Each structure stands twice: as structure tokens, then as C-alpha cells.
XYZ file of C-alpha atoms in Angstrom:
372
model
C 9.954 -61.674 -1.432
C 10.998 -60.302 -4.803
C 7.706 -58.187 -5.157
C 8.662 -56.527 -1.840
C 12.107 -55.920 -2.338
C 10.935 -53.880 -5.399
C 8.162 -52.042 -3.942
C 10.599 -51.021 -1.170
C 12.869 -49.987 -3.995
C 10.799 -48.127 -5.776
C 10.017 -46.231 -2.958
C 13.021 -45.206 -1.672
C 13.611 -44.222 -5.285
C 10.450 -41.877 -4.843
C 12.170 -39.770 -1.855
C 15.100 -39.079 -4.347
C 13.083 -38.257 -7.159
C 10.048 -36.226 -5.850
C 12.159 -33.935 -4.632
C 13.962 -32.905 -7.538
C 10.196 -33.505 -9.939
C 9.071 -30.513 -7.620
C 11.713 -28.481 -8.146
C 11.900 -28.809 -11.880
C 8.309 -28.376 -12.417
C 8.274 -25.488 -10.180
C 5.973 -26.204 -7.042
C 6.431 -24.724 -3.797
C 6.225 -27.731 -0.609
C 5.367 -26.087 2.405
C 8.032 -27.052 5.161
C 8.933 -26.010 8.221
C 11.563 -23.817 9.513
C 15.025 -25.808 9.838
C 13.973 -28.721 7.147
C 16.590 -29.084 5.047
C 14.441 -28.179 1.929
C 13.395 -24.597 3.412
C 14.303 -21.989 1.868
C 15.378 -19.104 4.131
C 14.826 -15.504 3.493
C 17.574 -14.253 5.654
C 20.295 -15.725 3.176
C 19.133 -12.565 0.647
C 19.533 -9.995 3.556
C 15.959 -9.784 3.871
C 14.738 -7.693 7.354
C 13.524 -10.017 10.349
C 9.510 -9.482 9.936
C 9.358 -8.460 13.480
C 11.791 -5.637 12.355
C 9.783 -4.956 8.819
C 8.509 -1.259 9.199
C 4.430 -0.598 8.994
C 4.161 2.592 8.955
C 5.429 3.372 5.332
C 6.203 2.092 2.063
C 9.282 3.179 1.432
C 12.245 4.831 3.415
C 12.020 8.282 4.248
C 14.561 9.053 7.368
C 13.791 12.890 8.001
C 9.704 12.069 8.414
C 11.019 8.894 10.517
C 13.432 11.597 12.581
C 10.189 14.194 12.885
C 7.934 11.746 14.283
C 10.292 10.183 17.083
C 10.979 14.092 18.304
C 7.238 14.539 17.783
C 6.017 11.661 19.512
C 8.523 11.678 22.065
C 8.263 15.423 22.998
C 4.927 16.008 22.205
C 6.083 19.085 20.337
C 4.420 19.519 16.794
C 6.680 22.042 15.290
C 9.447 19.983 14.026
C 6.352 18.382 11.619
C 5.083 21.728 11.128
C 8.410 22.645 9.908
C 9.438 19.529 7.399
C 6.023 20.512 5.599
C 7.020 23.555 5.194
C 9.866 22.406 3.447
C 8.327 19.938 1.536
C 7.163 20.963 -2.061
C 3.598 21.709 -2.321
C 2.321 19.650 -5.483
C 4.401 16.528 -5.284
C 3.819 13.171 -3.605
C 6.026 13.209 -0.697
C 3.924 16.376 0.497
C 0.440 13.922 0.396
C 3.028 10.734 2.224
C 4.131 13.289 5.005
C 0.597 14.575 5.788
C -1.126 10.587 6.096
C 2.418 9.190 8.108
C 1.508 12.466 10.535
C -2.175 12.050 10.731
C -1.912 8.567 11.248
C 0.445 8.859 14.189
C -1.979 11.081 15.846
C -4.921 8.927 15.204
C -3.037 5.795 16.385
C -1.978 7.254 19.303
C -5.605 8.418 20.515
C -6.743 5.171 19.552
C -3.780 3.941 22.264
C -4.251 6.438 24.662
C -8.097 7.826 24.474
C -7.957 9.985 27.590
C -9.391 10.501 31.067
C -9.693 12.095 34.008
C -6.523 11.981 34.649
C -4.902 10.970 31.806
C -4.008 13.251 28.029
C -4.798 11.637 25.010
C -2.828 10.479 22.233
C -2.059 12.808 19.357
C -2.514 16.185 21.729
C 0.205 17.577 19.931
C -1.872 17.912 16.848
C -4.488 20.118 18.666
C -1.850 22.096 20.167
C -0.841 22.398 16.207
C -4.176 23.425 15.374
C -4.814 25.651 18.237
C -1.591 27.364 18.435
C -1.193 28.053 14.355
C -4.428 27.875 13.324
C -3.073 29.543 9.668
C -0.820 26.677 9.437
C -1.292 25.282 5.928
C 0.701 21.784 6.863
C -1.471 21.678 10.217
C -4.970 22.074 8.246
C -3.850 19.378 6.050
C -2.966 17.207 8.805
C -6.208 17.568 10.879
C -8.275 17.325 8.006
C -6.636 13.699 6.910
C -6.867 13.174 10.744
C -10.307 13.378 10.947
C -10.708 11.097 7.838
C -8.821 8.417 9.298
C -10.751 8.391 12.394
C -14.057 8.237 10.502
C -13.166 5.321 8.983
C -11.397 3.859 11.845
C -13.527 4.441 14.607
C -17.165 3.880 12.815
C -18.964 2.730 10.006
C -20.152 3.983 6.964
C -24.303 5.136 6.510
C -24.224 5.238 10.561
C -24.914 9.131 11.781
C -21.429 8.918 14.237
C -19.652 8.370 10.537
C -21.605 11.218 8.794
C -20.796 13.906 11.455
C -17.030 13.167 11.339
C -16.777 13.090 7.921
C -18.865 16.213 7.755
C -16.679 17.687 9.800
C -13.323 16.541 7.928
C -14.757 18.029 4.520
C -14.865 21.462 6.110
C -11.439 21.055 7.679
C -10.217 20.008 4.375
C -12.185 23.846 3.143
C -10.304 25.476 5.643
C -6.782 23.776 4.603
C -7.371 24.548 0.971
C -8.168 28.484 1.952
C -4.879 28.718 3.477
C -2.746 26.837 0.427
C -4.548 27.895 -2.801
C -1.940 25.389 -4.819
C -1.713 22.618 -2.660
C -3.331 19.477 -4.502
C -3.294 17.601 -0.573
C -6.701 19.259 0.825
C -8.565 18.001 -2.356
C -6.432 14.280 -2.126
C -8.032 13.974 1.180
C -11.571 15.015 0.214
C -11.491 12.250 -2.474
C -12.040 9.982 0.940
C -14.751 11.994 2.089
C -16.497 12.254 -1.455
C -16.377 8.191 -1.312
C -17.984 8.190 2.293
C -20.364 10.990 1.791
C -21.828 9.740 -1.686
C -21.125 12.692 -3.645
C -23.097 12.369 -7.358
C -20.547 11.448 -9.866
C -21.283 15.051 -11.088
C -19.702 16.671 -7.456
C -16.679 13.901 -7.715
C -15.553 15.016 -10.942
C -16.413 18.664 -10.221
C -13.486 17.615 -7.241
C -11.121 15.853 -9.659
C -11.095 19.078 -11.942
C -9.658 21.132 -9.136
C -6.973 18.005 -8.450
C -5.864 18.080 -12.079
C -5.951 21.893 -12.527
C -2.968 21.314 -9.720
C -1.438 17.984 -10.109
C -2.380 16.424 -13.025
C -0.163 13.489 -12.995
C -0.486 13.127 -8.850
C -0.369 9.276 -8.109
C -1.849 9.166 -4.984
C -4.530 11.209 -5.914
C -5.550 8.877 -8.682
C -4.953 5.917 -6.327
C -7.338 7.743 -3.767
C -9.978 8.695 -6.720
C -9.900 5.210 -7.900
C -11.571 3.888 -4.975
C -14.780 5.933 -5.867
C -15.121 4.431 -9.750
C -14.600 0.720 -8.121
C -17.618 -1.226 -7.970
C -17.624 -1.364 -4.334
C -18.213 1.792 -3.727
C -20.003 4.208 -6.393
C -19.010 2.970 -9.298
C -18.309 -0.513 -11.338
C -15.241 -2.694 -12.355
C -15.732 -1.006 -16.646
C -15.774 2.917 -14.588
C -12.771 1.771 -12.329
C -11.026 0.439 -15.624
C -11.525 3.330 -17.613
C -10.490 5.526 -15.109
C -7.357 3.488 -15.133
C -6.687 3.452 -18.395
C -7.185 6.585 -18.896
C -4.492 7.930 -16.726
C -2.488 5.128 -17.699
C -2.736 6.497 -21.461
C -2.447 10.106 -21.051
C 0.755 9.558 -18.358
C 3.713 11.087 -19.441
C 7.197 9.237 -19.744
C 8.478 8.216 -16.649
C 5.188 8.556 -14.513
C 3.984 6.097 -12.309
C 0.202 6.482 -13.323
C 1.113 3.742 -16.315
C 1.157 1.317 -13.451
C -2.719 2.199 -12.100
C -4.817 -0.474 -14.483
C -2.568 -3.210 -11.869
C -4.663 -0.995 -9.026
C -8.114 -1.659 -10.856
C -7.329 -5.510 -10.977
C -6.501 -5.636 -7.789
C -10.011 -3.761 -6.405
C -11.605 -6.076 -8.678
C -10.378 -9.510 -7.845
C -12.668 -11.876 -6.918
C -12.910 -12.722 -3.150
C -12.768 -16.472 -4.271
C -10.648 -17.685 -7.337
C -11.402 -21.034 -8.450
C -9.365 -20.697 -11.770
C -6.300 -21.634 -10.923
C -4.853 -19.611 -14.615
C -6.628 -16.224 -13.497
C -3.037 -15.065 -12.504
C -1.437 -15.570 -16.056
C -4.835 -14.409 -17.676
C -4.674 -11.733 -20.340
C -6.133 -8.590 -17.925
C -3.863 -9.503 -15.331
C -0.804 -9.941 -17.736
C -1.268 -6.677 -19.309
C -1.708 -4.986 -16.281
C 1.406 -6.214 -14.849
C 3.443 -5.432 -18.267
C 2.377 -2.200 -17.480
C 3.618 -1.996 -14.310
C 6.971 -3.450 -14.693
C 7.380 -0.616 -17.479
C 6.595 1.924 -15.121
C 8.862 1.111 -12.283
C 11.491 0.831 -15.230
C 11.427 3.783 -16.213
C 10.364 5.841 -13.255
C 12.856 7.875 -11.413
C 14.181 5.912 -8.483
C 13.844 8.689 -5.879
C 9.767 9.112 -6.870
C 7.722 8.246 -3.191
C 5.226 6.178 -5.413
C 7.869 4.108 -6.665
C 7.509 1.798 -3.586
C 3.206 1.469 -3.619
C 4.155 0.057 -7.167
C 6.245 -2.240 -6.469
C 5.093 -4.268 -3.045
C 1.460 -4.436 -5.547
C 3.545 -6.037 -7.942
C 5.225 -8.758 -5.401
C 1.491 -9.416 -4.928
C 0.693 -10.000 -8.461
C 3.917 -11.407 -9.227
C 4.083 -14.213 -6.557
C 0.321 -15.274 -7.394
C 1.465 -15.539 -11.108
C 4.137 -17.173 -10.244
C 6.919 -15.351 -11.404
C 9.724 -15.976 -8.859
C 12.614 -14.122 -10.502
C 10.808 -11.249 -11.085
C 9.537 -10.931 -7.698
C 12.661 -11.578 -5.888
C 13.833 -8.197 -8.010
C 10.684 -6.500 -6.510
C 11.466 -7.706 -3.345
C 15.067 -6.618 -2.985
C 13.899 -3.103 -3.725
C 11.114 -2.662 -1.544
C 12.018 -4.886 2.041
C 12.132 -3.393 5.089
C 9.011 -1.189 4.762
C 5.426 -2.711 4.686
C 3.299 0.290 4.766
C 1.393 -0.229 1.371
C -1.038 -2.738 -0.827
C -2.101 -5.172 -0.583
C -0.197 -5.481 3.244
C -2.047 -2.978 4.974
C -5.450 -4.523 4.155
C -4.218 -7.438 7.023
C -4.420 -7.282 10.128
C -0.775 -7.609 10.261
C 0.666 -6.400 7.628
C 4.813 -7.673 8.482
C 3.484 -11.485 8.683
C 1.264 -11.427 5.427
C 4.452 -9.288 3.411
C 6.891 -12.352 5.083
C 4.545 -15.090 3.752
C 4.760 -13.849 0.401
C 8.148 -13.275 0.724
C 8.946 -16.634 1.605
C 6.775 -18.158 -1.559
C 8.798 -15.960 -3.426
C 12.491 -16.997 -2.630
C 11.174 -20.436 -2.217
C 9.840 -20.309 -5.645
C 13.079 -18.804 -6.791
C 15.230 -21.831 -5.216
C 12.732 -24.642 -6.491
C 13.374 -22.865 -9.913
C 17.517 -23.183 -9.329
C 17.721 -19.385 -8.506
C 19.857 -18.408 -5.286
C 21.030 -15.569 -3.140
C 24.344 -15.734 -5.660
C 22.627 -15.638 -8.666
C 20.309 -12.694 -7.544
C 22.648 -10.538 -6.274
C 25.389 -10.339 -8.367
């Protein structure tokens, strides 16, 4: 009777104890919504994932305003006219010109068309057809007909060879009509990747980029994707690429942050070491990043790709504080890395936002602490 009353003992002493053994040694126990233990996302303010936007990466109201008159009216010119007003070399220009060709592409891939029915996105072959000298238009249609290459069919088959063909001279045309607009070159980067351009034609590409916008973000994320080892190059080309810009990138530029891309194109599709997350690449690469979004200026469009990448990297290595300041920056909007790559995007952001402020609480952080 004694030995049981002291294994009973010790084991009520073990549902005290684990508890708190978890939290000081930092491990996350997965638990259900309403357990006591659960951390809960909504005590930081945090945006409902059925409410977390896809389509972009950060806030940007007046494209959000264009696209409900566009979409709802069917009327193009209120797009035509923001890009117009939008300067020609910088990064919200490139932002404006995917959000637009992406609505158009998602709604034909919504509403194809029939008989008796218009298809999705007519508005931007009004656009085209009504202002064909339409620099913002050319830009759109050309990024347009990227996305639906990619979307719609796969690379090597003749269906993706024709559109593609077909974008590259659109993105000609667009270039023609805006001789210093880097965005008709961004958006051949895609089409070098898909029509295997020789390393000699991609670089004789990236010359007329950097002749423009040297220190453009998005087109080094976009030219990236060529050096990876996926795709026409290898993980030492990708790296070099990256830290080359990364060297060479002036103070307050985002591009110190691209080696954190080339890790991420480069991890391995199964990790069995568990330290790979704290390793020395990694580590560096994130240093790097948290340096740039330091000292970028808060109002720069890239600011926002930076940061959700470093949630990523940040949750996986563990560092809850840090993420939670990542987090607070960046919620609301889903429309980047590594998010995008699911097939939904709000519920794969949520999940890491939930290891994150439940990593934070096992750690003794909480909404007080964080936001004052």
C-alpha cells in the first residue's frame, strides 16, 4: 500500500511539474483551442486568418481602392491611372503591375468564358485594345501572360512555350513604350527562367536591369530564381549572386537581406538535423536580414517580403521574441514567402504564427511584455 501511495504521488507531482519543465526548457505542446495551456493569438491583436489578406505583402490602400473600382466596374482606367502616378524605377511600380496582372489572371481562371458568358479580367483587353501606347497597360499584359504560363501549364510542354513566347514580346513592346522603366525587363527575368536563356542572354538581361535599377529588390529576388539550382543554375551560383548584391548594397537597402532568399531556395525538402536552423549559413543569413529591416526605411514596399521570410526562419530557429517583433509588423497581409508557396497561404502564415506566440509564452513572454 505504501509503494502505491507513492507512485500515485509521484504522479500527480508529474502534472505539476511537466508543465512548468516545458516551459522553462522552451518546447512548444501542441493543444487544442480552449485548453487552458493554449496560447491565443488574438490576445496580441493579431487578424482572424480568415480575415488575413492574400493578395499582398504589405498594406497598400490606393492599389486595394483601384482594384475594387476595377473589378467591380470592369473599368481599367482608374489602374491605368495610379501607374501613371507611380514612379517608374522603384518597387511599388513592379508590386502594382503583379497585384493587377494577377487580378486579371485570377479572375479568368474564375470566370473562363462562354457562349454566353465574358471572361474574367476583360477589362485588361479593353486596356490593351483601347490604349494600346499605354506604358502601365504593356506592363500589365506582359506580367499577365507570365502568370498564366505558369499557372495554366507546364514547363518544356509546347502550350507553355507559345505563351511564354508570346509574353517576351509583350514585355518588347512594354519596354518600347517606357525606355526607363526597369518593370518590362523584371518580368522577362520569368520568361528567361522558363525559356532557358544561356547564362550569356540572362546576364546580357540583367545589364539592362542594373543600367536602370541597380539596387531593385524584386528584380534580384526574380533573377535569383534563375542562379538556384533548380532551375539553371546551382546552390554556389545562387549564393554568389546573393552575396554579391548583398555586398555591393548601399546603406539602408534591402538587397543585404537576399543571402536569407538563397537559403531558403536551397533548403532541403527533408531536414533530419534537427540544429540546421541555428547552423552557421542560416545564422548569418538571418543576421543579415535583421540588419536590413533595421535599417531600411519603413515606408520601402520590400520591407514586408523581408520580414514574413524572416518569421519563417525565425520560428524554425526558434527564436520566439524575435519573431513575435516580425510578426507585429507584418500581420494582416500574407501575400509573400514562404506563404504563397501553400495552397493556402492564411492557414500556413496562422500556424506559424501560433508556434510563435506559443513559443513566446512557454518562454514567459506575453502580450504585456511585447507591446509596451
Amino acid at each position: 500500500m505504501a509503494i502505491l501511495w507513492a507512485l500515485m504521488a509521484l504522479l500527480l507531482l508529474s502534472f505539476v511539474l511537466l508543465p512548468v519543465l516545458r516551459r522553462r526548457r522552451g518546447m512548444i505542446e501542441q493543444v487544442h483551442p480552449g485548453h487552458p495551456d493554449a496560447a491565443d493569438p488574438a490576445d496580441y491583436g493579431f487578424v482572424r486568418e480568415e480575415d488575413l489578406d492574400i493578395r499582398m505583402p504589405g498594406p497598400d490602400q490606393d492599389l486595394l481602392d483601384v482594384l475594387d473600382v476595377v473589378q467591380r466596374t470592369q473599368d481599367y482606367r482608374a489602374a491605368s491611372q495610379l501607374l501613371a502616378g507611380t514612379e517608374v524605377a522603384g518597387e511599388l511600380r513592379w508590386q502594382r503591375v503583379q497585384a493587377f496582372a494577377g487580378a486579371a489572371a485570377l479572375e479568368l481562371q474564375q470566370r473562363p468564358g462562354g457562349v454566353s458568358e465574358t471572361p474574367g479580367g476583360q477589362w485588361l483587353r479593353v486596356w490593351r485594345a483601347e490604349q494600346p501606347k499605354d506604358a502601365g497597360g504593356a506592363a500589365v499584359h506582359a506580367e499577365f501572360l507570365v502568370q498564366q504560363a505558369w499557372r495554366t501549364s507546364t514547363p518544356g510542354t509546347d502550350d507553355f512555350r507559345i505563351i511564354m513566347e508570346e509574353a517576351r514580346d509583350a514585355c518588347g513592346q512594354a519596354a518600347l513604350l517606357s525606355p526607363g522603366d526597369p518593370v518590362p525587363y523584371v518580368v522577362e527575368l520569368s520568361v528567361a527562367r522558363g525559356l532557358n536563356y544561356s547564362q550569356p542572354e540572362f546576364e546580357k538581361l540583367w545589364l539592362k536591369i542594373l543600367d536602370r535599377a541597380p539596387t531593385h529588390m524584386g528584380a534580384h529576388l526574380a533573377a535569383l530564381h534563375y542562379w538556384c539550382e533548380k532551375w539553371h543554375g546551382s546552390r554556389e551560383l545562387a549564393y554568389s549572386f546573393a552575396e554579391a548584391a548583398a555586398a555591393r548594397a548601399p546603406q539602408g537597402s534591402l538587397l543585404a537581406a537576399m543571402p536569407l532568399f538563397a537559403v531558403f531556395e536551397h533548403l532541403p525538402e527533408v531536414n533530419l538535423v534537427a540544429s540546421f536552423y541555428q547552423s552557421e549559413v542560416v545564422t548569418k543569413a538571418v543576421h543579415g536580414a535583421l540588419h536590413a529591416v533595421h535599417s531600411a526605411r519603413q515606408d520601402d514596399p520590400m520591407l514586408a517580403h523581408v520580414r514574413h521570410l524572416l518569421v519563417f526562419f525565425l520560428v524554425r530557429s526558434e527564436r520566439w521574441a524575435e519573431a513575435m517583433g516580425e510578426l507585429i509588423r507584418v500581420d494582416g497581409h500574407v501575400g509573400a514567402l514562404p506563404w504563397t508557396l501553400s495552397s493556402n497561404p492564411a492557414a500556413e502564415f496562422a500556424l506559424y504564427r501560433a508556434l510563435a506566440v506559443a513559443g513566446y509564452e512557454a518562454n514567459g513572454g506575453s502580450p504585456a511584455s511585447l507591446l509596451s
